[in-house]
Coordinates of C-alpha atoms in Angstrom, one line a residue:
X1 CA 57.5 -44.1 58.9
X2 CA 56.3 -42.3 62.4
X3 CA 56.7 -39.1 60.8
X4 CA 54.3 -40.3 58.2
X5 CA 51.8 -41.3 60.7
X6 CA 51.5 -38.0 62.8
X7 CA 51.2 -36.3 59.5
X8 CA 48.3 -37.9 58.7
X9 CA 47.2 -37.4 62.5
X10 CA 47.5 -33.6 62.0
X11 CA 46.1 -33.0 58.3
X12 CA 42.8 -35.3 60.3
X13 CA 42.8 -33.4 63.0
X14 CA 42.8 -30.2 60.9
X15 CA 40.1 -31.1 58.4
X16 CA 37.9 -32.0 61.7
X17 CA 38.3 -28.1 62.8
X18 CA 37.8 -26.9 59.6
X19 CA 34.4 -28.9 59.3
X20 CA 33.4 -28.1 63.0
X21 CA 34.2 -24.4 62.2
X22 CA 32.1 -24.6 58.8
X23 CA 29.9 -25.8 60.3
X24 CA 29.7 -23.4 63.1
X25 CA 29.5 -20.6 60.8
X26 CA 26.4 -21.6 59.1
X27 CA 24.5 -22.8 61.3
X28 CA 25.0 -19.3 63.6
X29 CA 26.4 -16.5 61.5
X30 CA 25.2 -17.3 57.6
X31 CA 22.7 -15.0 57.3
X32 CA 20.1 -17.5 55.7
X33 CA 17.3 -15.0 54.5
X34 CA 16.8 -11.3 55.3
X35 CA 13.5 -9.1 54.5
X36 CA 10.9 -7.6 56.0
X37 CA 7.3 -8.3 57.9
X38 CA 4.4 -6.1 58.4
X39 CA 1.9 -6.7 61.1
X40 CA 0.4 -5.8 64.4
X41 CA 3.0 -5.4 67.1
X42 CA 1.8 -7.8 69.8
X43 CA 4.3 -7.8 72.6
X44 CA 7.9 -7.9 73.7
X45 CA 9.8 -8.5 76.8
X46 CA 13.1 -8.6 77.8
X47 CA 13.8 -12.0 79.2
X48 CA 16.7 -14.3 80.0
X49 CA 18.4 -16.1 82.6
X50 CA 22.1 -15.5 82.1
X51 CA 21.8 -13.1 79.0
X52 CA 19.0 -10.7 79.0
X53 CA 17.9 -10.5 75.4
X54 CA 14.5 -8.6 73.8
X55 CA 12.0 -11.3 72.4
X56 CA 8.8 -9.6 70.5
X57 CA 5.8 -11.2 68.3
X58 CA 3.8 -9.4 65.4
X59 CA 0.6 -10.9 64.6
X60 CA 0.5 -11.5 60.8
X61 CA -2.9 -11.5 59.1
X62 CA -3.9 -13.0 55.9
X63 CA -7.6 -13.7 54.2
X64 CA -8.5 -17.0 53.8
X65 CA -7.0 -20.5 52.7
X66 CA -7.1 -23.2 50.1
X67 CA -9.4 -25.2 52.1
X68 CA -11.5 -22.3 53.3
X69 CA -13.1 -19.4 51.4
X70 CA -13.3 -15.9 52.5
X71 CA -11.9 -16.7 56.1
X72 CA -9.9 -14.5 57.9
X73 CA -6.5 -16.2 59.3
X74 CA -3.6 -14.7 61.3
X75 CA -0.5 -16.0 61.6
X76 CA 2.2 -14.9 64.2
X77 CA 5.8 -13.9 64.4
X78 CA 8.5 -14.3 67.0
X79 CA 11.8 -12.6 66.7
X80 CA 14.5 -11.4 68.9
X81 CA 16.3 -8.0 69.2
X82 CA 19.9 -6.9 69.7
X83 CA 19.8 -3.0 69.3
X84 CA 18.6 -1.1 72.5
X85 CA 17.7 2.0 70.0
X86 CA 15.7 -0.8 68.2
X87 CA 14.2 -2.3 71.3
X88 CA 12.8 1.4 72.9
X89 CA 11.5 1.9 69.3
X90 CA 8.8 -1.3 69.7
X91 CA 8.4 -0.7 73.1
X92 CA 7.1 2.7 72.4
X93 CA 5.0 0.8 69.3
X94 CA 3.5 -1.9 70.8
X95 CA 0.1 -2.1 69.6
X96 CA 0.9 -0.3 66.6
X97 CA 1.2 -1.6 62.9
X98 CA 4.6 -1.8 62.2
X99 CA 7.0 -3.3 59.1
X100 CA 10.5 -4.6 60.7
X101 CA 13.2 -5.6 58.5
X102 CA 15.2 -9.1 60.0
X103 CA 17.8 -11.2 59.2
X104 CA 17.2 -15.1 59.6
X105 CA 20.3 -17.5 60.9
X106 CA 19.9 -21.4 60.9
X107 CA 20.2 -21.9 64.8
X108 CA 20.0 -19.1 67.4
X109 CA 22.8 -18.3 70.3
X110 CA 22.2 -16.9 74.1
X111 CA 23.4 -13.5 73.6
X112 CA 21.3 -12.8 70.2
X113 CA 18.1 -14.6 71.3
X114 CA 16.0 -17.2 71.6
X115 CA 14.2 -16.6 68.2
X116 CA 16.5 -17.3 64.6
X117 CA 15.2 -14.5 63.5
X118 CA 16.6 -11.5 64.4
X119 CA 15.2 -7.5 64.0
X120 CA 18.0 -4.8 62.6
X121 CA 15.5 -1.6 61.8
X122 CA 11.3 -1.0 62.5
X123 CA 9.2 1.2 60.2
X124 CA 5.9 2.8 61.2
X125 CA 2.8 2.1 59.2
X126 CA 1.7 5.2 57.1
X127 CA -1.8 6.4 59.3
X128 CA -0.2 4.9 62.3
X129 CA 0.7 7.5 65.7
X130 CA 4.3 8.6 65.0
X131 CA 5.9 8.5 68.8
X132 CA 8.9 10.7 68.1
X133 CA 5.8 13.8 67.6
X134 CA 3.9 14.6 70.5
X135 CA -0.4 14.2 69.7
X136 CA -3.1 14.5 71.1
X137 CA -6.1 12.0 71.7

């Protein structure tokens, strides 16, 4: 009969990790949505108490709304960065129109950022100054 009883305590106890650990998993490290986001590259820092992590924001525009003909309306959009190569790459672009493909998670941890949305790769705009060639103003 004890036997029976720490069984039951252990198969509990299990199922409780399992669900924590589920859990865990997607709400950190499920990639919810992943794609890409054009816009002008506004700013980014490299910020952080404890884990220094890059945080950057592209203005998104848009023409006008349901409620509003023919306005213009911008909308913004906050990611963090992991990659250094990535990092120097909008640092060098600030300013610049710029398409960055991301990847989305459900909450955000310390060491990836403060934003949930996360940038793997950045594209240059076609028209746009290309700052791997060297130009002239």
């Amino acid at each position: 009969m004890a036997n029976t009883g720490k069984t039951i305590g252990c198969l509990a106890g299990l199922l409780v990790v399992a669900a924590l650990a589920g859990f865990l998993y997607f709400k950190f490290w499920w990639v919810f949505s992943d794609g890409t986001k054009t816009g002008e590259l506004n700013s980014l820092t490299y910020t952080g108490y404890l884990w220094k992590t890059y945080e950057g924001e592209i203005i998104l525009t848009g023409y006008g709304s349901k409620n509003s003909q023919g306005t213009v309306q911008s909308k913004t959009f906050k990611f963090s960065v992991k990659d250094e190569d990535v990092a120097d790459q909008l640092t060098k672009l600030t300013g610049s129109k710029v398409t960055v493909h991301y990847k989305e998670y459900k909450g955000a941890l310390p060491w990836r950022g403060y934003e949930k949305s996360v940038v793997d790769h950045v594209t240059l705009e076609p028209g746009e100054i290309n700052v791997d060639e060297p130009f002239f103003l």
